[in-house]
CSV table of C-alpha atoms and ligand atoms in Angstrom, one decimal:
chain,number,residue,atom,x,y,z
M,859,MET,CA,49.5,-42.5,24.1
M,860,SER,CA,48.2,-42.5,20.6
M,861,ARG,CA,45.0,-44.0,21.8
M,862,THR,CA,44.5,-41.1,24.3
M,863,LEU,CA,45.1,-38.6,21.5
M,864,LEU,CA,42.4,-40.2,19.4
M,865,VAL,CA,39.9,-40.1,22.2
M,866,ILE,CA,40.6,-36.4,22.7
M,867,ALA,CA,40.3,-35.7,19.0
M,868,LEU,CA,37.0,-37.4,18.9
M,869,THR,CA,35.5,-36.0,22.0
M,870,PHE,CA,36.6,-32.5,21.7
M,871,PRO,CA,34.4,-31.4,18.8
M,872,LEU,CA,31.5,-33.4,20.2
M,873,SER,CA,31.6,-31.8,23.5
M,874,LEU,CA,31.8,-28.4,21.9
M,875,SER,CA,28.7,-28.8,19.8
M,876,SER,CA,26.7,-30.1,22.8
M,877,GLN,CA,27.4,-27.0,24.7
M,878,ARG,CA,25.8,-23.6,24.0
M,879,PRO,CA,27.1,-21.9,20.8
M,880,PRO,CA,30.2,-19.8,21.6
M,881,ARG,CA,28.7,-16.5,20.4
M,882,GLN,CA,25.2,-15.1,19.8
M,883,ALA,CA,24.5,-14.4,16.1
M,884,ASP,CA,25.1,-10.8,14.9
M,885,VAL,CA,22.1,-8.9,13.7
M,886,ARG,CA,22.9,-5.6,12.0
M,887,VAL,CA,21.0,-2.5,11.2
M,888,GLN,CA,21.6,-2.1,7.4
M,889,GLY,CA,23.3,1.0,6.0
M,890,THR,CA,21.3,3.2,3.7
M,891,SER,CA,21.7,6.7,2.3
M,892,LEU,CA,18.1,7.5,3.2
M,893,THR,CA,17.6,9.5,6.4
M,894,ARG,CA,15.1,8.3,8.9
M,895,ASP,CA,12.9,11.2,7.8
M,896,GLN,CA,13.1,10.1,4.2
M,897,GLU,CA,12.2,6.6,5.2
M,898,MET,CA,9.1,7.8,7.0
M,899,GLN,CA,8.2,10.0,4.1
M,900,ILE,CA,8.4,7.0,1.7
M,901,GLY,CA,6.4,4.8,4.2
M,902,LYS,CA,3.7,7.5,4.4
M,903,GLN,CA,3.3,7.7,0.6
M,904,PHE,CA,3.1,3.9,0.3
M,905,ALA,CA,0.6,3.8,3.2
M,906,SER,CA,-1.8,6.2,1.5
M,907,GLN,CA,-1.5,4.0,-1.6
M,908,VAL,CA,-2.2,0.9,0.4
M,909,GLU,CA,-5.3,2.5,2.0
M,910,ARG,CA,-6.7,3.5,-1.3
M,911,GLU,CA,-6.4,-0.1,-2.5
M,912,MET,CA,-7.3,-2.1,0.6
M,913,GLU,CA,-10.2,-1.8,3.0
M,914,VAL,CA,-9.0,-0.8,6.4
M,915,VAL,CA,-11.2,-2.4,9.1
M,916,HIS,CA,-12.6,0.1,11.5
M,917,ASN,CA,-13.5,-2.0,14.5
M,918,PRO,CA,-12.4,-0.3,17.7
M,919,GLU,CA,-12.0,-3.6,19.7
M,920,VAL,CA,-9.8,-5.2,17.0
M,921,GLU,CA,-7.8,-2.1,16.4
M,922,GLN,CA,-7.2,-1.6,20.1
M,923,TRP,CA,-6.1,-5.2,20.5
M,924,LEU,CA,-3.7,-5.1,17.6
M,925,ASN,CA,-2.2,-1.8,18.8
M,926,LEU,CA,-1.8,-3.1,22.4
M,927,ILE,CA,0.4,-6.0,21.1
M,928,GLY,CA,2.2,-3.7,18.6
M,929,GLN,CA,3.0,-1.0,21.0
M,930,LYS,CA,4.3,-3.4,23.5
M,931,LEU,CA,6.8,-4.7,20.8
M,932,ALA,CA,7.4,-1.1,19.7
M,933,LYS,CA,8.7,-0.1,23.1
M,934,THR,CA,11.6,-2.7,23.0
M,935,THR,CA,15.1,-1.6,22.0
M,936,GLN,CA,14.9,-4.1,19.1
M,937,ALA,CA,12.2,-1.9,17.5
M,938,ASN,CA,14.8,0.9,17.0
M,939,ALA,CA,12.4,3.7,18.0
M,940,TYR,CA,10.3,4.1,14.8
M,941,PRO,CA,6.8,5.5,15.1
M,942,TYR,CA,5.0,2.2,14.4
M,943,TYR,CA,1.2,2.0,14.0
M,944,PHE,CA,-1.0,-1.0,13.2
M,945,LYS,CA,-4.0,-1.4,11.0
M,946,LEU,CA,-6.1,-4.4,10.0
M,947,VAL,CA,-7.0,-4.7,6.3
M,948,ASN,CA,-9.9,-6.8,5.1
M,949,ASP,CA,-8.1,-9.4,3.0
M,950,ASP,CA,-8.4,-13.1,3.5
M,951,SER,CA,-5.0,-14.0,2.2
M,952,ILE,CA,-2.3,-14.6,4.8
M,953,ASN,CA,-0.1,-11.6,5.0
M,954,ALA,CA,1.2,-8.8,7.1
M,955,PHE,CA,3.7,-6.1,6.0
M,956,ALA,CA,5.4,-3.1,7.5
M,957,LEU,CA,6.4,-0.1,5.4
M,958,PRO,CA,9.6,1.9,5.9
M,959,GLY,CA,9.3,4.2,9.0
M,960,GLY,CA,6.6,2.1,10.7
M,961,PRO,CA,3.1,1.9,9.1
M,962,MET,CA,2.1,-1.8,9.5
M,963,TYR,CA,-0.8,-3.7,7.9
M,964,VAL,CA,-2.2,-7.0,9.1
M,965,HIS,CA,-4.5,-9.0,6.8
M,966,THR,CA,-7.7,-10.5,8.3
M,967,GLY,CA,-6.5,-13.8,6.8
M,968,LEU,CA,-3.5,-13.8,9.1
M,969,LEU,CA,-5.7,-13.5,12.3
M,970,LYS,CA,-7.9,-16.3,10.9
M,971,ALA,CA,-4.8,-18.6,10.4
M,972,ALA,CA,-3.2,-17.9,13.8
M,973,ASP,CA,-4.0,-20.1,16.8
M,974,SER,CA,-2.7,-17.8,19.5
M,975,GLU,CA,-1.9,-14.2,20.3
M,976,GLY,CA,1.8,-15.1,20.5
M,977,GLU,CA,1.7,-16.3,16.9
M,978,VAL,CA,0.3,-12.9,15.8
M,979,ALA,CA,2.9,-11.1,18.0
M,980,GLY,CA,5.6,-13.2,16.2
M,981,VAL,CA,4.5,-12.0,12.8
M,982,LEU,CA,4.3,-8.4,14.0
M,983,ALA,CA,7.8,-8.7,15.5
M,984,HIS,CA,9.2,-10.2,12.3
M,985,GLU,CA,7.8,-7.5,10.1
M,986,MET,CA,8.7,-4.7,12.5
M,987,SER,CA,12.2,-6.0,12.5
M,988,HIS,CA,12.4,-5.4,8.7
M,989,VAL,CA,11.7,-1.7,9.5
M,990,ALA,CA,14.0,-1.6,12.6
M,991,LEU,CA,16.9,-3.1,10.7
M,992,ARG,CA,16.2,-0.7,7.8
M,993,HIS,CA,15.8,-3.5,5.2
M,994,GLY,CA,13.3,-1.7,3.0
M,995,ALA,CA,15.5,1.5,3.0
M,996,ALA,CA,18.6,-0.5,2.2
M,997,GLN,CA,16.8,-2.3,-0.6
M,998,ILE,CA,15.7,0.9,-2.1
M,999,THR,CA,19.1,2.5,-2.2
M,1000,LYS,CA,21.2,-0.6,-3.1
M,1001,GLN,CA,19.4,-2.2,-5.9
M,1002,GLN,CA,19.2,-1.0,-9.5
M,1003,ARG,CA,15.9,-2.7,-10.2
M,1004,TYR,CA,14.2,-0.5,-7.6
M,1005,GLY,CA,14.7,2.4,-10.0
M,1006,ALA,CA,11.1,2.1,-10.7
M,1007,LEU,CA,10.3,3.2,-7.2
M,1008,PHE,CA,12.2,6.4,-7.7
M,1009,GLN,CA,10.1,7.2,-10.7
M,1010,VAL,CA,7.0,6.6,-8.9
M,1011,LEU,CA,8.0,8.7,-5.9
M,1012,GLY,CA,9.6,11.3,-8.2
M,1013,ALA,CA,6.3,11.7,-9.9
M,1014,ALA,CA,4.5,11.9,-6.6
M,1015,ALA,CA,6.9,14.6,-5.6
M,1016,GLY,CA,6.0,16.6,-8.6
M,1017,THR,CA,8.5,16.0,-11.4
M,1018,LEU,CA,5.6,14.8,-13.6
M,1019,THR,CA,5.7,16.8,-16.7
M,1020,ALA,CA,3.8,16.7,-20.0
M,1021,ASP,CA,5.3,14.8,-22.8
M,1022,GLN,CA,6.7,17.4,-25.2
M,1023,ASN,CA,8.1,15.4,-28.0
M,1024,GLY,CA,5.4,12.9,-28.8
M,1025,GLN,CA,7.3,10.0,-27.3
M,1026,CYS,CA,6.5,7.9,-24.2
M,1027,GLY,CA,7.2,10.4,-21.5
M,1028,LEU,CA,7.5,10.1,-17.8
M,1029,LEU,CA,3.8,9.8,-17.3
M,1030,CYS,CA,3.8,6.8,-19.6
M,1031,GLN,CA,6.8,5.3,-17.8
M,1032,VAL,CA,5.1,5.9,-14.5
M,1033,THR,CA,2.1,4.0,-15.7
M,1034,GLN,CA,4.2,1.1,-16.7
M,1035,ALA,CA,5.9,1.0,-13.3
M,1036,GLY,CA,2.5,1.3,-11.6
M,1037,THR,CA,1.9,-2.2,-10.3
M,1038,SER,CA,0.1,-2.3,-7.1
M,1039,LEU,CA,2.1,-2.6,-3.9
M,1040,GLY,CA,0.5,-5.8,-2.7
M,1041,GLU,CA,1.4,-7.8,-5.8
M,1042,ASN,CA,4.7,-6.1,-6.5
M,1043,SER,CA,6.0,-6.6,-3.0
M,1044,LEU,CA,8.6,-4.0,-3.8
M,1045,LEU,CA,9.2,-3.4,-0.1
M,1046,MET,CA,8.2,-6.8,1.2
M,1047,LYS,CA,10.4,-9.3,-0.5
M,1048,PHE,CA,13.7,-9.7,1.2
M,1049,SER,CA,16.8,-11.8,0.9
M,1050,ARG,CA,17.3,-14.9,3.0
M,1051,GLY,CA,19.9,-13.0,5.0
M,1052,TYR,CA,17.4,-10.3,5.8
M,1053,GLU,CA,14.7,-12.8,6.6
M,1054,ARG,CA,16.9,-14.6,9.1
M,1055,ASP,CA,17.9,-11.3,10.7
M,1056,ALA,CA,14.2,-10.3,11.0
M,1057,ASP,CA,13.6,-13.7,12.7
M,1058,LEU,CA,16.4,-13.3,15.2
M,1059,ASN,CA,15.6,-9.6,15.9
M,1060,GLY,CA,11.9,-10.4,16.1
M,1061,ALA,CA,12.5,-13.2,18.5
M,1062,ARG,CA,14.5,-10.9,20.8
M,1063,MET,CA,11.8,-8.3,20.5
M,1064,MET,CA,9.2,-10.8,21.5
M,1065,ALA,CA,11.1,-11.9,24.5
M,1066,ALA,CA,11.7,-8.3,25.6
M,1067,ALA,CA,8.0,-7.7,25.3
M,1068,GLY,CA,7.1,-10.7,27.3
M,1069,TYR,CA,6.0,-13.1,24.5
M,1070,ASP,CA,7.5,-16.6,24.2
M,1071,PRO,CA,9.9,-16.1,21.3
M,1072,ILE,CA,9.8,-19.7,20.0
M,1073,GLN,CA,6.2,-18.9,18.8
M,1074,LEU,CA,7.7,-16.8,16.0
M,1075,PRO,CA,9.5,-19.6,14.1
M,1076,GLN,CA,6.9,-22.2,15.1
M,1077,PHE,CA,4.1,-20.2,13.4
M,1078,PHE,CA,6.2,-19.7,10.2
M,1079,GLU,CA,7.0,-23.4,10.1
M,1080,LYS,CA,3.4,-24.4,10.9
M,1081,LEU,CA,2.2,-22.5,7.9
M,1082,VAL,CA,4.8,-24.1,5.6
M,1083,ALA,CA,3.8,-27.6,6.9
M,1084,THR,CA,0.2,-27.0,5.7
M,1085,GLN,CA,1.4,-26.5,2.1
M,1086,GLY,CA,-0.4,-28.9,-0.2
M,1087,THR,CA,-2.6,-30.4,2.5
M,1088,SER,CA,-6.3,-29.8,3.1
M,1089,ALA,CA,-5.3,-27.5,6.0
M,1090,GLU,CA,-3.5,-25.1,3.6
M,1091,PRO,CA,-5.0,-21.6,4.3
M,1092,LYS,CA,-6.0,-19.2,1.6
M,1093,GLY,CA,-3.2,-17.0,0.4
M,1094,LEU,CA,-0.4,-19.2,1.6
M,1095,ALA,CA,1.3,-18.7,-1.8
M,1096,LEU,CA,1.6,-15.0,-1.3
M,1097,TRP,CA,3.0,-15.5,2.2
M,1098,MET,CA,5.6,-18.0,0.9
M,1099,ALA,CA,6.6,-15.7,-1.9
M,1100,SER,CA,7.3,-12.8,0.5
M,1101,HIS,CA,8.9,-15.0,3.2
M,1102,PRO,CA,11.5,-17.2,1.5
M,1103,ALA,CA,12.6,-20.4,3.3
M,1104,THR,CA,15.7,-19.7,5.4
M,1105,GLY,CA,16.5,-23.2,6.6
M,1106,SER,CA,15.2,-24.3,10.0
M,1107,ARG,CA,13.8,-21.2,11.6
M,1108,ILE,CA,13.0,-23.2,14.8
M,1109,LYS,CA,16.7,-24.4,14.9
M,1110,TYR,CA,18.4,-21.0,14.6
M,1111,VAL,CA,15.9,-19.1,16.7
M,1112,SER,CA,16.3,-21.8,19.4
M,1113,ASP,CA,20.0,-21.4,19.3
M,1114,ASP,CA,19.5,-17.6,19.8
M,1115,ILE,CA,17.1,-18.1,22.7
M,1116,LYS,CA,19.8,-19.8,24.7
M,1117,PHE,CA,21.4,-16.4,25.2
M,1118,TYR,CA,18.3,-14.7,26.5
M,1119,PRO,CA,17.9,-14.0,30.2
M,1120,LYS,CA,15.7,-16.6,31.8
M,1121,CYS,CA,12.2,-15.4,32.4
M,1122,ASP,CA,8.5,-16.4,32.2
M,1123,TYR,CA,6.7,-15.1,29.2
M,1124,VAL,CA,3.5,-13.9,30.5
M,1125,SER,CA,2.3,-11.3,27.9
M,1126,ALA,CA,-1.3,-11.9,26.7
M,1127,THR,CA,-4.3,-9.7,26.4
M,1128,GLY,CA,-6.7,-12.6,26.9
M,1129,SER,CA,-8.8,-11.3,24.1
M,1130,PHE,CA,-7.5,-13.4,21.2
M,1131,GLN,CA,-10.6,-15.7,20.9
M,1132,ARG,CA,-12.9,-12.8,21.0
M,1133,VAL,CA,-10.9,-11.0,18.3
M,1134,LYS,CA,-11.0,-14.1,16.1
M,1135,LYS,CA,-14.8,-14.2,16.4
M,1136,LEU,CA,-15.0,-10.5,15.5
M,1137,VAL,CA,-12.8,-11.0,12.5
M,1138,ALA,CA,-14.7,-14.1,11.3
M,1139,SER,CA,-17.9,-12.0,11.3
M,1140,LEU,CA,-16.6,-9.2,9.1
M,1141,PRO,CA,-18.4,-8.8,5.8
M,1142,PRO,CA,-16.3,-9.4,2.6
M,1143,ALA,CA,-14.0,-6.6,1.5
M,1144,LYS,CA,-15.5,-3.8,-0.6
M,1145,PRO,CA,-13.6,-2.7,-3.7
M,1146,GLN,CA,-11.6,0.4,-2.9
M,1147,PRO,CA,-11.0,3.5,-5.2
M,1148,GLY,CA,-7.3,2.6,-5.8
M,1149,LYS,CA,-8.3,-0.7,-7.2
M,1150,LEU,CA,-11.3,0.5,-9.2
M,1151,ILE,CA,-9.3,3.1,-11.0
M,1152,GLN,CA,-6.6,0.6,-12.2
M,1153,SER,CA,-6.9,-0.7,-15.7
M,1154,LYS,CA,-8.8,-4.0,-15.8
M,1155,GLN,CA,-6.5,-7.0,-16.5
M,1156,GLY,CA,-7.4,-8.8,-19.7
M,1157,ALA,CA,-10.3,-6.6,-20.6
M,1158,SER,CA,-10.8,-6.0,-24.3
M,1159,GLU,CA,-11.2,-2.5,-25.7
M,1160,ARG,CA,-14.7,-1.5,-26.8
M,1161,THR,CA,-15.1,-0.9,-30.6
M,1162,ASN,CA,-18.1,1.4,-30.5
M,1163,LEU,CA,-16.2,4.5,-29.4
M,1164,PRO,CA,-16.0,7.8,-31.3
M,1165,SER,CA,-13.6,7.8,-34.2
M,1166,GLY,CA,-9.9,8.1,-33.1
M,1167,PHE,CA,-10.7,7.2,-29.5
M,1168,LYS,CA,-8.9,4.7,-27.4
M,1169,ASP,CA,-10.5,2.8,-24.5
M,1170,TYR,CA,-9.5,2.7,-20.8
M,1171,PRO,CA,-11.3,-0.3,-19.2
M,1172,ALA,CA,-10.8,0.1,-15.5
M,1173,ASN,CA,-12.0,-2.2,-12.7
M,1174,GLY,CA,-14.8,0.1,-11.7
M,1175,PHE,CA,-15.7,1.8,-15.0
M,1176,SER,CA,-14.8,2.2,-18.7
M,1177,ILE,CA,-13.9,5.5,-20.4
M,1178,GLY,CA,-12.7,6.5,-23.8
M,1179,TYR,CA,-10.2,9.2,-24.7
M,1180,PRO,CA,-8.7,10.7,-27.9
M,1181,GLY,CA,-6.0,8.4,-29.2
M,1182,ALA,CA,-3.3,11.2,-29.2
M,1183,TRP,CA,-3.8,11.9,-25.5
M,1184,GLN,CA,-1.8,10.2,-22.8
M,1185,VAL,CA,-3.4,8.2,-20.0
M,1186,GLY,CA,-1.8,7.5,-16.7
M,1187,GLN,CA,-1.4,8.0,-13.0
M,1188,ALA,CA,1.1,10.2,-11.1
M,1189,GLN,CA,1.6,7.2,-8.8
M,1190,PRO,CA,-0.1,3.8,-8.6
M,1191,GLY,CA,-3.5,4.1,-7.1
M,1192,SER,CA,-3.7,7.9,-7.5
M,1193,SER,CA,-6.1,9.9,-9.8
M,1194,LEU,CA,-6.3,8.9,-13.4
M,1195,TYR,CA,-5.2,11.5,-16.0
M,1196,MET,CA,-6.1,11.7,-19.6
M,1197,ILE,CA,-4.2,14.6,-21.2
M,1198,PRO,CA,-3.3,16.2,-24.5
M,1199,GLN,CA,0.2,17.5,-25.1
M,1200,GLY,CA,1.1,20.1,-22.4
M,1201,GLY,CA,-1.9,19.3,-20.4
M,1202,VAL,CA,-0.2,18.7,-17.1
M,1203,ALA,CA,2.5,20.5,-15.1
M,1204,GLN,CA,4.4,20.4,-11.9
M,1205,SER,CA,2.5,22.6,-9.5
M,1206,GLN,CA,4.0,25.1,-7.0
M,1207,ASN,CA,3.2,22.8,-4.0
M,1208,SER,CA,5.0,20.0,-5.8
M,1209,GLY,CA,1.9,18.1,-6.8
M,1210,THR,CA,0.5,17.3,-10.3
M,1211,GLU,CA,-1.4,20.2,-11.8
M,1212,LEU,CA,-4.0,19.5,-14.5
M,1213,LEU,CA,-4.0,22.3,-17.0
M,1214,SER,CA,-6.0,20.8,-19.8
M,1215,GLY,CA,-7.6,17.4,-20.2
M,1216,ALA,CA,-9.5,14.9,-18.0
M,1217,MET,CA,-9.0,13.6,-14.5
M,1218,ILE,CA,-11.0,10.7,-12.9
M,1219,ASP,CA,-11.2,9.6,-9.3
M,1220,TYR,CA,-13.5,8.8,-6.4
M,1221,TYR,CA,-14.2,11.2,-3.6
M,1222,VAL,CA,-14.9,9.4,-0.3
M,1223,PRO,CA,-17.2,11.6,1.9
M,1224,GLN,CA,-16.1,12.5,5.4
M,1225,ALA,CA,-18.7,10.1,6.8
M,1226,GLY,CA,-17.5,7.2,4.7
M,1227,ALA,CA,-18.3,5.7,1.3
M,1228,SER,CA,-21.6,4.4,2.6
M,1229,ALA,CA,-22.8,7.9,3.3
M,1230,VAL,CA,-22.5,9.0,-0.4
M,1231,ARG,CA,-25.5,11.0,-1.8
M,1232,LEU,CA,-25.3,12.7,-5.1
M,1233,GLU,CA,-26.2,16.3,-4.1
M,1234,THR,CA,-24.7,16.5,-0.6
M,1235,SER,CA,-21.5,14.6,-1.5
M,1236,THR,CA,-21.0,16.7,-4.6
M,1237,ARG,CA,-21.4,19.8,-2.5
M,1238,GLU,CA,-19.0,18.5,0.2
M,1239,PHE,CA,-16.5,17.6,-2.6
M,1240,ILE,CA,-16.6,21.1,-4.1
M,1241,ASP,CA,-16.3,22.7,-0.6
M,1242,SER,CA,-13.2,20.6,0.1
M,1243,MET,CA,-11.7,21.7,-3.2
M,1244,GLN,CA,-12.5,25.3,-2.4
M,1245,LYS,CA,-10.6,25.0,0.9
M,1246,GLY,CA,-7.5,24.2,-1.1
M,1247,ASP,CA,-8.1,26.6,-4.0
M,1248,THR,CA,-9.4,30.0,-3.0
M,1249,SER,CA,-9.9,31.1,-6.6
M,1250,LEU,CA,-12.3,28.2,-7.3
M,1251,LYS,CA,-15.9,29.4,-8.1
M,1252,ALA,CA,-18.7,26.9,-8.6
M,1253,GLU,CA,-22.1,27.4,-10.4
M,1254,LYS,CA,-25.2,25.6,-9.4
M,1255,PRO,CA,-24.9,21.8,-10.2
M,1256,GLN,CA,-27.2,20.7,-13.0
M,1257,PRO,CA,-28.8,17.3,-13.4
M,1258,ALA,CA,-27.1,15.1,-16.1
M,1259,GLU,CA,-26.6,11.5,-17.0
M,1260,VAL,CA,-23.3,9.6,-17.2
M,1261,GLY,CA,-23.1,5.9,-18.1
M,1262,GLY,CA,-26.9,5.7,-17.8
M,1263,LYS,CA,-26.7,6.9,-14.1
M,1264,PRO,CA,-28.1,10.0,-12.6
M,1265,ALA,CA,-25.3,12.5,-12.4
M,1266,LEU,CA,-24.6,16.2,-11.7
M,1267,ARG,CA,-22.7,18.5,-14.0
M,1268,THR,CA,-21.1,21.5,-12.2
M,1269,ARG,CA,-19.3,24.3,-14.0
M,1270,LEU,CA,-16.3,25.7,-12.1
M,1271,THR,CA,-13.8,28.4,-12.8
M,1272,THR,CA,-10.4,28.7,-11.3
M,1273,LYS,CA,-6.8,29.8,-12.0
M,1274,THR,CA,-3.8,27.7,-12.9
M,1275,SER,CA,-0.1,28.5,-12.7
M,1276,LEU,CA,0.0,29.1,-16.5
M,1277,GLN,CA,1.5,32.5,-17.0
M,1278,GLN,CA,-0.1,33.4,-20.4
M,1279,GLU,CA,-3.6,32.4,-19.6
M,1280,PRO,CA,-4.2,31.4,-16.0
M,1281,GLU,CA,-8.0,31.2,-16.3
M,1282,GLN,CA,-9.4,27.7,-16.3
M,1283,VAL,CA,-12.9,26.3,-17.0
M,1284,VAL,CA,-13.7,23.0,-15.4
M,1285,TYR,CA,-16.7,20.7,-15.9
M,1286,LEU,CA,-17.2,18.4,-13.0
M,1287,TYR,CA,-19.4,15.3,-13.5
M,1288,THR,CA,-20.3,13.3,-10.4
M,1289,VAL,CA,-22.0,9.9,-10.0
M,1290,THR,CA,-22.6,7.9,-6.8
M,1291,ARG,CA,-21.0,4.6,-6.6
M,1292,GLU,CA,-20.4,2.0,-3.8
M,1293,ALA,CA,-16.8,3.1,-3.2
M,1294,GLY,CA,-17.7,6.8,-3.0
M,1295,LEU,CA,-18.5,9.7,-5.4
M,1296,TRP,CA,-17.1,8.9,-8.8
M,1297,TYR,CA,-16.0,12.0,-10.6
M,1298,LEU,CA,-14.8,13.2,-14.0
M,1299,VAL,CA,-13.0,16.5,-14.3
M,1300,LEU,CA,-12.8,18.1,-17.7
M,1301,ALA,CA,-10.6,21.2,-17.7
M,1302,THR,CA,-9.0,23.7,-20.0
M,1303,GLN,CA,-8.2,27.4,-20.7
M,1304,PRO,CA,-11.1,29.4,-22.1
M,1305,SER,CA,-9.2,30.0,-25.4
M,1306,LYS,CA,-9.1,26.3,-26.0
M,1307,LEU,CA,-12.7,25.6,-25.0
M,1308,VAL,CA,-14.1,25.9,-28.6
M,1309,GLU,CA,-11.8,23.2,-29.7
M,1310,LEU,CA,-12.1,21.0,-26.7
M,1311,ASP,CA,-15.8,21.3,-25.8
M,1312,PRO,CA,-16.9,18.7,-28.4
M,1313,VAL,CA,-14.1,16.4,-27.3
M,1314,PHE,CA,-15.2,16.7,-23.7
M,1315,ASN,CA,-18.8,15.8,-24.6
M,1316,GLN,CA,-17.6,12.8,-26.6
M,1317,ILE,CA,-15.6,11.6,-23.5
M,1318,VAL,CA,-18.7,11.9,-21.3
M,1319,THR,CA,-20.7,9.7,-23.7
M,1320,THR,CA,-18.1,6.9,-23.5
M,1321,VAL,CA,-18.4,6.3,-19.8
M,1322,GLN,CA,-19.8,3.0,-18.7
M,1323,PHE,CA,-20.2,1.3,-15.3
M,1324,PRO,CA,-20.3,-2.5,-15.0
M,1325,ASP,CA,-23.7,-2.5,-13.2
Z,1956,ZN,ZN1,10.2,-11.2,6.3
């Protein structure tokens, strides 16, 4: 009698674990106070930031291939009906990321490290699952430390105001919060729980789209296994940092797959090897405006500037400015402002309006950065500004020199939202660079021109380019 009981006690738990798990794991869409529209708006803003910093690869064959796979996944119920789109960025580190609402970016390094279309589909499905399960949105609303994001977005939405009391104002704070998206991984670094949910939802998404779901965890674990070996691909550290270990991915995804309806996984475009060849033949990435405009890490300030000036050494140029002015960007990757007190305001269309001071950026011609020509691109740039500002009038561009390069100096006049003195005089300096037309805008009200004109001229003399 007692012997029988013992046998039952021993065999019962054993027989349970050898059978399929009693219940399939729960995967939840996270709660967030953001609406879907707000999520998409945030994603759109970050997408434009990404594309000013990273070079999007325009190769019709590769783009089409990536979108074929992506849209197949996007049609599944697991994708939660977000308007996904997929772009390849020229970066040899291993990564892929999706922004809230659906913009998704795949690094060339990921395609180089993958050995099959299914592995690529697995990464897409995992990243899309973070969007579908609203992980980025939940992260933004839940966590205090993402307060920085609100500042950045708040500034972009037009709450940027000039510092009135001589202290470090919002512009200054925004500058401090302005780390680049790629390194900050504000929206790409998730908890282990979210990672696991993205694996499970991603595997279900793959199966529903006709891809073998086991390829998702297999690829993740294959990458981990190369760590510290000669086979370790470039940029694995970034990948590891944004995809924390979650225990055995293969084990828990395999457990989940037991619940899927039996079927043959036949999805494949048949173009993977061809795409890999195309990606391998791409030229190295060109520096993008959003990177060139950021201050250069570890650069020392020049000492030969006009008295009272500070230096702003950026990745693509150096420029000096009066020490009492503030320097910053309305959001990371956006135009660089150098402004005296009261020099910038919130504009009616909820953007940043420069009243007085300097603004620096690159204009990329319609036909692309490689089509940049000093005269025609300057003309195109002024035309594009006039489309958005009907009071803008331009005089004939005059030859000039900036940083030892041939430049054009164009005098413009327009109107600002300032009540007392809406008239504005603008000096536009343009120089051709590899990333596009570099420009420096110096603007002020006519009544302040006597005072600021010498300062503007000093600023122009401080500009230097690295080559
Ligand atoms: Zn993830």
